[in-house]
């Protein structure tokens, strides 16, 4: 079974600085998707970024980018120019390429932005 | 507006009193699922449905039931709730191989 591990329960960063959230996963499959979701205090699950495992290029979405290391099974999220609105719980998630659409989530990292 | 709607958003109930959390999506998605979120555990899948009348267990199905009689609706039923089912619940939907859309969550407390 696939597992996802986020080893940082909490992180904090100064506003306008850069922060990196870590995620590792375990799978025997070669094709899959990886995601980062943001959960602000409103509890809504918001997709931040996705990465297809067959793509070597790291995904980017404005201030958000990932460092995808397939051999190491690592998928970290970098947030540049941190803003107060980035404060949230962040979840890393894995999904198989085919078959059921189940997301396997990590435990989450709570990110605090210090003004 | 494309959305997944859950009700109720908040509920406090007592042990053993049957309850249903409704979920409806307006995107004509084939796939729907339920997750529960607990501190330190992330989100875990309870049940999922690939289409009408097709449902299957996820990772933590004990104590829950689901049904999929219509494509848009996927209710979660707790026949005899217990305190260990106190949690935050999310419904999600997607097209096959598409992005998951989440509802706003339902906070359930079982006393």
PDB file of C-alpha atoms in Angstrom:
ATOM      1  CA  UNK A   1       0.000   0.000   0.000  1.00  0.00           C
ATOM      2  CA  UNK A   2       1.101   3.517  -0.692  1.00  0.00           C
ATOM      3  CA  UNK A   3       2.048   5.794   2.199  1.00  0.00           C
ATOM      4  CA  UNK A   4       2.790   9.508   2.423  1.00  0.00           C
ATOM      5  CA  UNK A   5       4.851  11.046   5.219  1.00  0.00           C
ATOM      6  CA  UNK A   6       5.155  14.687   6.224  1.00  0.00           C
ATOM      7  CA  UNK A   7       7.785  14.861   8.944  1.00  0.00           C
ATOM      8  CA  UNK A   8       7.220  18.513   9.889  1.00  0.00           C
ATOM      9  CA  UNK A   9       4.051  18.928  11.966  1.00  0.00           C
ATOM     10  CA  UNK A  10       4.616  22.702  12.164  1.00  0.00           C
ATOM     11  CA  UNK A  11       6.659  25.288  10.302  1.00  0.00           C
ATOM     12  CA  UNK A  12       6.929  29.032  10.541  1.00  0.00           C
ATOM     13  CA  UNK A  13       8.391  31.678   8.257  1.00  0.00           C
ATOM     14  CA  UNK A  14       8.738  35.421   8.174  1.00  0.00           C
ATOM     15  CA  UNK A  15       6.526  37.253   5.740  1.00  0.00           C
ATOM     16  CA  UNK A  16       8.226  37.695   2.329  1.00  0.00           C
ATOM     17  CA  UNK A  17      10.693  34.875   3.044  1.00  0.00           C
ATOM     18  CA  UNK A  18      10.846  31.435   1.424  1.00  0.00           C
ATOM     19  CA  UNK A  19       9.833  28.204   3.119  1.00  0.00           C
ATOM     20  CA  UNK A  20      10.033  24.561   2.043  1.00  0.00           C
ATOM     21  CA  UNK A  21       7.662  21.865   3.236  1.00  0.00           C
ATOM     22  CA  UNK A  22       8.838  18.258   3.024  1.00  0.00           C
ATOM     23  CA  UNK A  23       7.004  15.184   1.841  1.00  0.00           C
ATOM     24  CA  UNK A  24       8.146  11.639   1.174  1.00  0.00           C
ATOM     25  CA  UNK A  25       6.097   8.768  -0.155  1.00  0.00           C
ATOM     26  CA  UNK A  26       6.360   5.083  -0.723  1.00  0.00           C
ATOM     27  CA  UNK A  27       5.040   3.266  -3.776  1.00  0.00           C
ATOM     28  CA  UNK A  28       6.015   0.442  -6.069  1.00  0.00           C
ATOM     29  CA  UNK A  29       4.284   2.023  -9.056  1.00  0.00           C
ATOM     30  CA  UNK A  30       6.053   4.027 -11.732  1.00  0.00           C
ATOM     31  CA  UNK A  31       3.165   6.228 -12.847  1.00  0.00           C
ATOM     32  CA  UNK A  32       1.223   8.309 -10.360  1.00  0.00           C
ATOM     33  CA  UNK A  33       0.227  11.837  -9.381  1.00  0.00           C
ATOM     34  CA  UNK A  34       1.373  13.936  -6.445  1.00  0.00           C
ATOM     35  CA  UNK A  35      -0.452  16.921  -5.020  1.00  0.00           C
ATOM     36  CA  UNK A  36      -0.153  19.645  -2.451  1.00  0.00           C
ATOM     37  CA  UNK A  37      -3.401  20.836  -0.875  1.00  0.00           C
ATOM     38  CA  UNK A  38      -3.870  23.888   1.298  1.00  0.00           C
ATOM     39  CA  UNK A  39      -6.451  23.963   4.095  1.00  0.00           C
ATOM     40  CA  UNK A  40      -6.984  27.440   5.549  1.00  0.00           C
ATOM     41  CA  UNK A  41      -9.029  28.034   8.718  1.00  0.00           C
ATOM     42  CA  UNK A  42     -12.175  27.892   6.580  1.00  0.00           C
ATOM     43  CA  UNK A  43     -11.402  24.127   6.266  1.00  0.00           C
ATOM     44  CA  UNK A  44     -11.825  24.185   2.494  1.00  0.00           C
ATOM     45  CA  UNK A  45      -9.403  21.869   0.675  1.00  0.00           C
ATOM     46  CA  UNK A  46      -7.675  23.909  -2.037  1.00  0.00           C
ATOM     47  CA  UNK A  47      -5.445  22.343  -4.666  1.00  0.00           C
ATOM     48  CA  UNK A  48      -2.129  24.206  -4.749  1.00  0.00           C
ATOM     49  CA  UNK A  49      -0.105  22.227  -7.259  1.00  0.00           C
ATOM     50  CA  UNK A  50       0.051  18.834  -8.950  1.00  0.00           C
ATOM     51  CA  UNK A  51       2.868  16.808 -10.440  1.00  0.00           C
ATOM     52  CA  UNK A  52       2.645  13.889 -12.854  1.00  0.00           C
ATOM     53  CA  UNK A  53       5.340  11.343 -12.072  1.00  0.00           C
ATOM     54  CA  UNK A  54       6.176  10.826 -15.752  1.00  0.00           C
ATOM     55  CA  UNK A  55       7.119  14.496 -16.101  1.00  0.00           C
ATOM     56  CA  UNK A  56      10.700  15.312 -15.175  1.00  0.00           C
ATOM     57  CA  UNK A  57      10.041  19.029 -15.058  1.00  0.00           C
ATOM     58  CA  UNK A  58       9.046  20.354 -11.656  1.00  0.00           C
ATOM     59  CA  UNK A  59       5.592  21.924 -11.521  1.00  0.00           C
ATOM     60  CA  UNK A  60       5.223  25.607 -10.668  1.00  0.00           C
ATOM     61  CA  UNK A  61       2.202  27.794  -9.924  1.00  0.00           C
ATOM     62  CA  UNK A  62       3.140  31.423  -9.351  1.00  0.00           C
ATOM     63  CA  UNK A  63       4.915  31.555  -5.962  1.00  0.00           C
ATOM     64  CA  UNK A  64       4.536  27.818  -5.421  1.00  0.00           C
ATOM     65  CA  UNK A  65       6.935  25.266  -6.849  1.00  0.00           C
ATOM     66  CA  UNK A  66       7.885  21.679  -6.130  1.00  0.00           C
ATOM     67  CA  UNK A  67      11.107  19.739  -6.023  1.00  0.00           C
ATOM     68  CA  UNK A  68      10.172  16.300  -7.305  1.00  0.00           C
ATOM     69  CA  UNK A  69      12.849  13.652  -6.776  1.00  0.00           C
ATOM     70  CA  UNK A  70      11.356  10.439  -8.162  1.00  0.00           C
ATOM     71  CA  UNK A  71      14.220   8.131  -7.257  1.00  0.00           C
ATOM     72  CA  UNK A  72      14.279   9.432  -3.703  1.00  0.00           C
ATOM     73  CA  UNK A  73      10.466   9.461  -3.544  1.00  0.00           C
ATOM     74  CA  UNK A  74      10.518  13.011  -2.320  1.00  0.00           C
ATOM     75  CA  UNK A  75       8.092  15.816  -3.186  1.00  0.00           C
ATOM     76  CA  UNK A  76       8.753  19.099  -1.364  1.00  0.00           C
ATOM     77  CA  UNK A  77       6.794  22.341  -1.745  1.00  0.00           C
ATOM     78  CA  UNK A  78       8.564  25.685  -1.888  1.00  0.00           C
ATOM     79  CA  UNK A  79       6.627  28.852  -1.165  1.00  0.00           C
ATOM     80  CA  UNK A  80       8.407  32.017  -2.225  1.00  0.00           C
ATOM     81  CA  UNK A  81       7.659  35.520  -0.981  1.00  0.00           C
ATOM     82  CA  UNK A  82       5.422  34.147   1.789  1.00  0.00           C
ATOM     83  CA  UNK A  83       2.239  36.081   2.440  1.00  0.00           C
ATOM     84  CA  UNK A  84      -0.059  36.177   5.456  1.00  0.00           C
ATOM     85  CA  UNK A  85      -2.720  34.448   3.384  1.00  0.00           C
ATOM     86  CA  UNK A  86      -0.443  31.427   2.981  1.00  0.00           C
ATOM     87  CA  UNK A  87      -0.971  30.505   6.627  1.00  0.00           C
ATOM     88  CA  UNK A  88      -2.751  27.160   6.588  1.00  0.00           C
ATOM     89  CA  UNK A  89      -2.425  23.416   6.985  1.00  0.00           C
ATOM     90  CA  UNK A  90      -0.692  21.884   3.981  1.00  0.00           C
ATOM     91  CA  UNK A  91      -1.237  18.297   2.918  1.00  0.00           C
ATOM     92  CA  UNK A  92       0.822  16.247   0.530  1.00  0.00           C
ATOM     93  CA  UNK A  93      -1.149  13.562  -1.329  1.00  0.00           C
ATOM     94  CA  UNK A  94      -0.563  10.664  -3.715  1.00  0.00           C
ATOM     95  CA  UNK A  95      -2.874   9.160  -6.286  1.00  0.00           C
ATOM     96  CA  UNK A  96      -2.428   6.202  -8.548  1.00  0.00           C
ATOM     97  CA  UNK A  97      -2.269   6.890 -12.261  1.00  0.00           C
ATOM     98  CA  UNK A  98      -5.072   4.463 -13.072  1.00  0.00           C
ATOM     99  CA  UNK A  99      -7.855   2.806 -11.172  1.00  0.00           C
ATOM    100  CA  UNK A 100      -9.745   4.235  -8.211  1.00  0.00           C
ATOM    101  CA  UNK A 101      -9.362   7.943  -7.580  1.00  0.00           C
ATOM    102  CA  UNK A 102      -8.296   7.585  -3.963  1.00  0.00           C
ATOM    103  CA  UNK A 103      -5.941  10.180  -2.566  1.00  0.00           C
ATOM    104  CA  UNK A 104      -3.492   9.002   0.098  1.00  0.00           C
ATOM    105  CA  UNK A 105      -2.688  11.938   2.350  1.00  0.00           C
ATOM    106  CA  UNK A 106       0.204  12.786   4.601  1.00  0.00           C
ATOM    107  CA  UNK A 107      -0.343  13.932   8.171  1.00  0.00           C
ATOM    108  CA  UNK A 108      -0.171  17.622   7.296  1.00  0.00           C
ATOM    109  CA  UNK A 109       2.125  20.548   8.117  1.00  0.00           C
ATOM    110  CA  UNK A 110       0.767  23.643   9.811  1.00  0.00           C
ATOM    111  CA  UNK A 111       2.413  26.732   8.351  1.00  0.00           C
ATOM    112  CA  UNK A 112       2.492  29.986  10.306  1.00  0.00           C
ATOM    113  CA  UNK A 113       3.477  33.270   8.685  1.00  0.00           C
ATOM    114  CA  UNK A 114       5.082  35.813  11.030  1.00  0.00           C
ATOM    115  CA  UNK A 115       4.498  39.460  10.058  1.00  0.00           C
TER     116      UNK A 115
ATOM    117  CA  UNK B   1     -21.095  27.389 -10.174  1.00  0.00           C
ATOM    118  CA  UNK B   2     -19.408  23.989  -9.973  1.00  0.00           C
ATOM    119  CA  UNK B   3     -19.540  22.731  -6.431  1.00  0.00           C
ATOM    120  CA  UNK B   4     -19.819  19.879  -3.984  1.00  0.00           C
ATOM    121  CA  UNK B   5     -22.367  20.591  -1.265  1.00  0.00           C
ATOM    122  CA  UNK B   6     -22.416  18.870   2.112  1.00  0.00           C
ATOM    123  CA  UNK B   7     -25.019  19.119   4.852  1.00  0.00           C
ATOM    124  CA  UNK B   8     -25.002  19.635   7.733  1.00  0.00           C
ATOM    125  CA  UNK B   9     -21.804  21.625   8.145  1.00  0.00           C
ATOM    126  CA  UNK B  10     -21.887  21.173  11.910  1.00  0.00           C
ATOM    127  CA  UNK B  11     -23.631  18.524  13.968  1.00  0.00           C
ATOM    128  CA  UNK B  12     -23.567  17.459  17.589  1.00  0.00           C
ATOM    129  CA  UNK B  13     -25.313  14.188  18.334  1.00  0.00           C
ATOM    130  CA  UNK B  14     -25.377  11.427  20.929  1.00  0.00           C
ATOM    131  CA  UNK B  15     -24.113   7.869  20.795  1.00  0.00           C
ATOM    132  CA  UNK B  16     -26.421   5.542  18.894  1.00  0.00           C
ATOM    133  CA  UNK B  17     -28.604   8.144  17.203  1.00  0.00           C
ATOM    134  CA  UNK B  18     -28.600   7.455  13.450  1.00  0.00           C
ATOM    135  CA  UNK B  19     -27.551  10.309  11.243  1.00  0.00           C
ATOM    136  CA  UNK B  20     -26.961  11.041   7.568  1.00  0.00           C
ATOM    137  CA  UNK B  21     -24.567  13.525   6.036  1.00  0.00           C
ATOM    138  CA  UNK B  22     -25.674  14.439   2.547  1.00  0.00           C
ATOM    139  CA  UNK B  23     -23.393  15.178  -0.387  1.00  0.00           C
ATOM    140  CA  UNK B  24     -24.418  16.505  -3.767  1.00  0.00           C
ATOM    141  CA  UNK B  25     -22.365  17.576  -6.798  1.00  0.00           C
ATOM    142  CA  UNK B  26     -23.515  19.480  -9.874  1.00  0.00           C
ATOM    143  CA  UNK B  27     -20.655  18.577 -12.232  1.00  0.00           C
ATOM    144  CA  UNK B  28     -21.976  15.240 -13.508  1.00  0.00           C
ATOM    145  CA  UNK B  29     -18.939  13.480 -12.033  1.00  0.00           C
ATOM    146  CA  UNK B  30     -18.800   9.709 -12.070  1.00  0.00           C
ATOM    147  CA  UNK B  31     -16.556   9.332  -9.052  1.00  0.00           C
ATOM    148  CA  UNK B  32     -17.495  10.348  -5.501  1.00  0.00           C
ATOM    149  CA  UNK B  33     -15.902   9.571  -2.163  1.00  0.00           C
ATOM    150  CA  UNK B  34     -15.921  10.313   1.550  1.00  0.00           C
ATOM    151  CA  UNK B  35     -12.923  11.128   3.737  1.00  0.00           C
ATOM    152  CA  UNK B  36     -12.494  11.780   7.414  1.00  0.00           C
ATOM    153  CA  UNK B  37      -9.853  14.118   8.785  1.00  0.00           C
ATOM    154  CA  UNK B  38      -8.305  13.595  12.210  1.00  0.00           C
ATOM    155  CA  UNK B  39      -5.399  15.474  13.809  1.00  0.00           C
ATOM    156  CA  UNK B  40      -2.050  13.887  13.030  1.00  0.00           C
ATOM    157  CA  UNK B  41      -3.583  11.429  10.577  1.00  0.00           C
ATOM    158  CA  UNK B  42      -4.431  13.593   7.594  1.00  0.00           C
ATOM    159  CA  UNK B  43      -7.446  12.565   5.532  1.00  0.00           C
ATOM    160  CA  UNK B  44      -8.415   8.933   5.157  1.00  0.00           C
ATOM    161  CA  UNK B  45     -10.875   7.505   2.669  1.00  0.00           C
ATOM    162  CA  UNK B  46     -14.035   5.935   4.109  1.00  0.00           C
ATOM    163  CA  UNK B  47     -15.972   4.821   1.009  1.00  0.00           C
ATOM    164  CA  UNK B  48     -15.996   5.590  -2.673  1.00  0.00           C
ATOM    165  CA  UNK B  49     -18.259   5.145  -5.667  1.00  0.00           C
ATOM    166  CA  UNK B  50     -17.209   4.796  -9.298  1.00  0.00           C
ATOM    167  CA  UNK B  51     -20.760   5.320 -10.576  1.00  0.00           C
ATOM    168  CA  UNK B  52     -24.440   4.811  -9.767  1.00  0.00           C
ATOM    169  CA  UNK B  53     -25.019   1.651  -7.712  1.00  0.00           C
ATOM    170  CA  UNK B  54     -21.263   0.967  -7.562  1.00  0.00           C
ATOM    171  CA  UNK B  55     -19.688   1.533  -4.147  1.00  0.00           C
ATOM    172  CA  UNK B  56     -16.671   0.100  -2.346  1.00  0.00           C
ATOM    173  CA  UNK B  57     -14.837   0.364   0.936  1.00  0.00           C
ATOM    174  CA  UNK B  58     -11.950   2.691   1.482  1.00  0.00           C
ATOM    175  CA  UNK B  59      -9.399   2.489   4.272  1.00  0.00           C
ATOM    176  CA  UNK B  60     -11.651   3.135   7.289  1.00  0.00           C
ATOM    177  CA  UNK B  61     -15.194   1.913   6.443  1.00  0.00           C
ATOM    178  CA  UNK B  62     -16.183   0.464   9.839  1.00  0.00           C
ATOM    179  CA  UNK B  63     -19.299   2.067  11.271  1.00  0.00           C
ATOM    180  CA  UNK B  64     -20.323   3.775   8.019  1.00  0.00           C
ATOM    181  CA  UNK B  65     -22.666   3.054   5.140  1.00  0.00           C
ATOM    182  CA  UNK B  66     -23.136   4.752   1.789  1.00  0.00           C
ATOM    183  CA  UNK B  67     -25.456   4.556  -1.171  1.00  0.00           C
ATOM    184  CA  UNK B  68     -25.347   5.870  -4.735  1.00  0.00           C
ATOM    185  CA  UNK B  69     -28.845   5.798  -6.182  1.00  0.00           C
ATOM    186  CA  UNK B  70     -28.373   8.943  -8.251  1.00  0.00           C
ATOM    187  CA  UNK B  71     -25.245  10.192  -9.938  1.00  0.00           C
ATOM    188  CA  UNK B  72     -25.235  13.527  -8.133  1.00  0.00           C
ATOM    189  CA  UNK B  73     -25.819  12.295  -4.566  1.00  0.00           C
ATOM    190  CA  UNK B  74     -23.636  10.222  -2.249  1.00  0.00           C
ATOM    191  CA  UNK B  75     -24.897  10.284   1.363  1.00  0.00           C
ATOM    192  CA  UNK B  76     -22.831   9.024   4.292  1.00  0.00           C
ATOM    193  CA  UNK B  77     -24.831   7.131   6.912  1.00  0.00           C
ATOM    194  CA  UNK B  78     -23.804   6.502  10.495  1.00  0.00           C
ATOM    195  CA  UNK B  79     -26.272   3.870  11.736  1.00  0.00           C
ATOM    196  CA  UNK B  80     -25.119   3.955  15.369  1.00  0.00           C
ATOM    197  CA  UNK B  81     -22.578   6.721  15.878  1.00  0.00           C
ATOM    198  CA  UNK B  82     -19.895   6.362  18.521  1.00  0.00           C
ATOM    199  CA  UNK B  83     -17.519   8.946  20.016  1.00  0.00           C
ATOM    200  CA  UNK B  84     -14.616   7.655  17.896  1.00  0.00           C
ATOM    201  CA  UNK B  85     -16.509   8.885  14.846  1.00  0.00           C
ATOM    202  CA  UNK B  86     -16.136  12.463  16.026  1.00  0.00           C
ATOM    203  CA  UNK B  87     -14.271  13.972  13.109  1.00  0.00           C
ATOM    204  CA  UNK B  88     -14.259  16.360  10.175  1.00  0.00           C
ATOM    205  CA  UNK B  89     -15.796  14.748   7.102  1.00  0.00           C
ATOM    206  CA  UNK B  90     -15.232  15.641   3.459  1.00  0.00           C
ATOM    207  CA  UNK B  91     -17.088  14.569   0.371  1.00  0.00           C
ATOM    208  CA  UNK B  92     -15.239  14.759  -2.955  1.00  0.00           C
ATOM    209  CA  UNK B  93     -16.056  14.154  -6.601  1.00  0.00           C
ATOM    210  CA  UNK B  94     -14.226  13.953  -9.899  1.00  0.00           C
ATOM    211  CA  UNK B  95     -14.388  12.703 -13.429  1.00  0.00           C
ATOM    212  CA  UNK B  96     -12.424   9.548 -13.987  1.00  0.00           C
ATOM    213  CA  UNK B  97      -8.718  10.508 -13.814  1.00  0.00           C
ATOM    214  CA  UNK B  98      -9.659  14.118 -13.150  1.00  0.00           C
ATOM    215  CA  UNK B  99      -9.028  16.544 -10.327  1.00  0.00           C
ATOM    216  CA  UNK B 100     -10.850  15.930  -7.053  1.00  0.00           C
ATOM    217  CA  UNK B 101     -13.296  18.627  -5.972  1.00  0.00           C
ATOM    218  CA  UNK B 102     -13.959  18.774  -2.228  1.00  0.00           C
ATOM    219  CA  UNK B 103     -16.982  19.918  -0.298  1.00  0.00           C
ATOM    220  CA  UNK B 104     -16.584  22.396   2.551  1.00  0.00           C
ATOM    221  CA  UNK B 105     -16.501  19.752   5.252  1.00  0.00           C
ATOM    222  CA  UNK B 106     -18.895  18.603   7.969  1.00  0.00           C
ATOM    223  CA  UNK B 107     -17.794  18.800  11.596  1.00  0.00           C
ATOM    224  CA  UNK B 108     -19.410  15.951  13.529  1.00  0.00           C
ATOM    225  CA  UNK B 109     -19.279  15.545  17.312  1.00  0.00           C
ATOM    226  CA  UNK B 110     -20.659  12.377  18.927  1.00  0.00           C
ATOM    227  CA  UNK B 111     -21.194  12.637  22.691  1.00  0.00           C
TER     228      UNK B 111
END
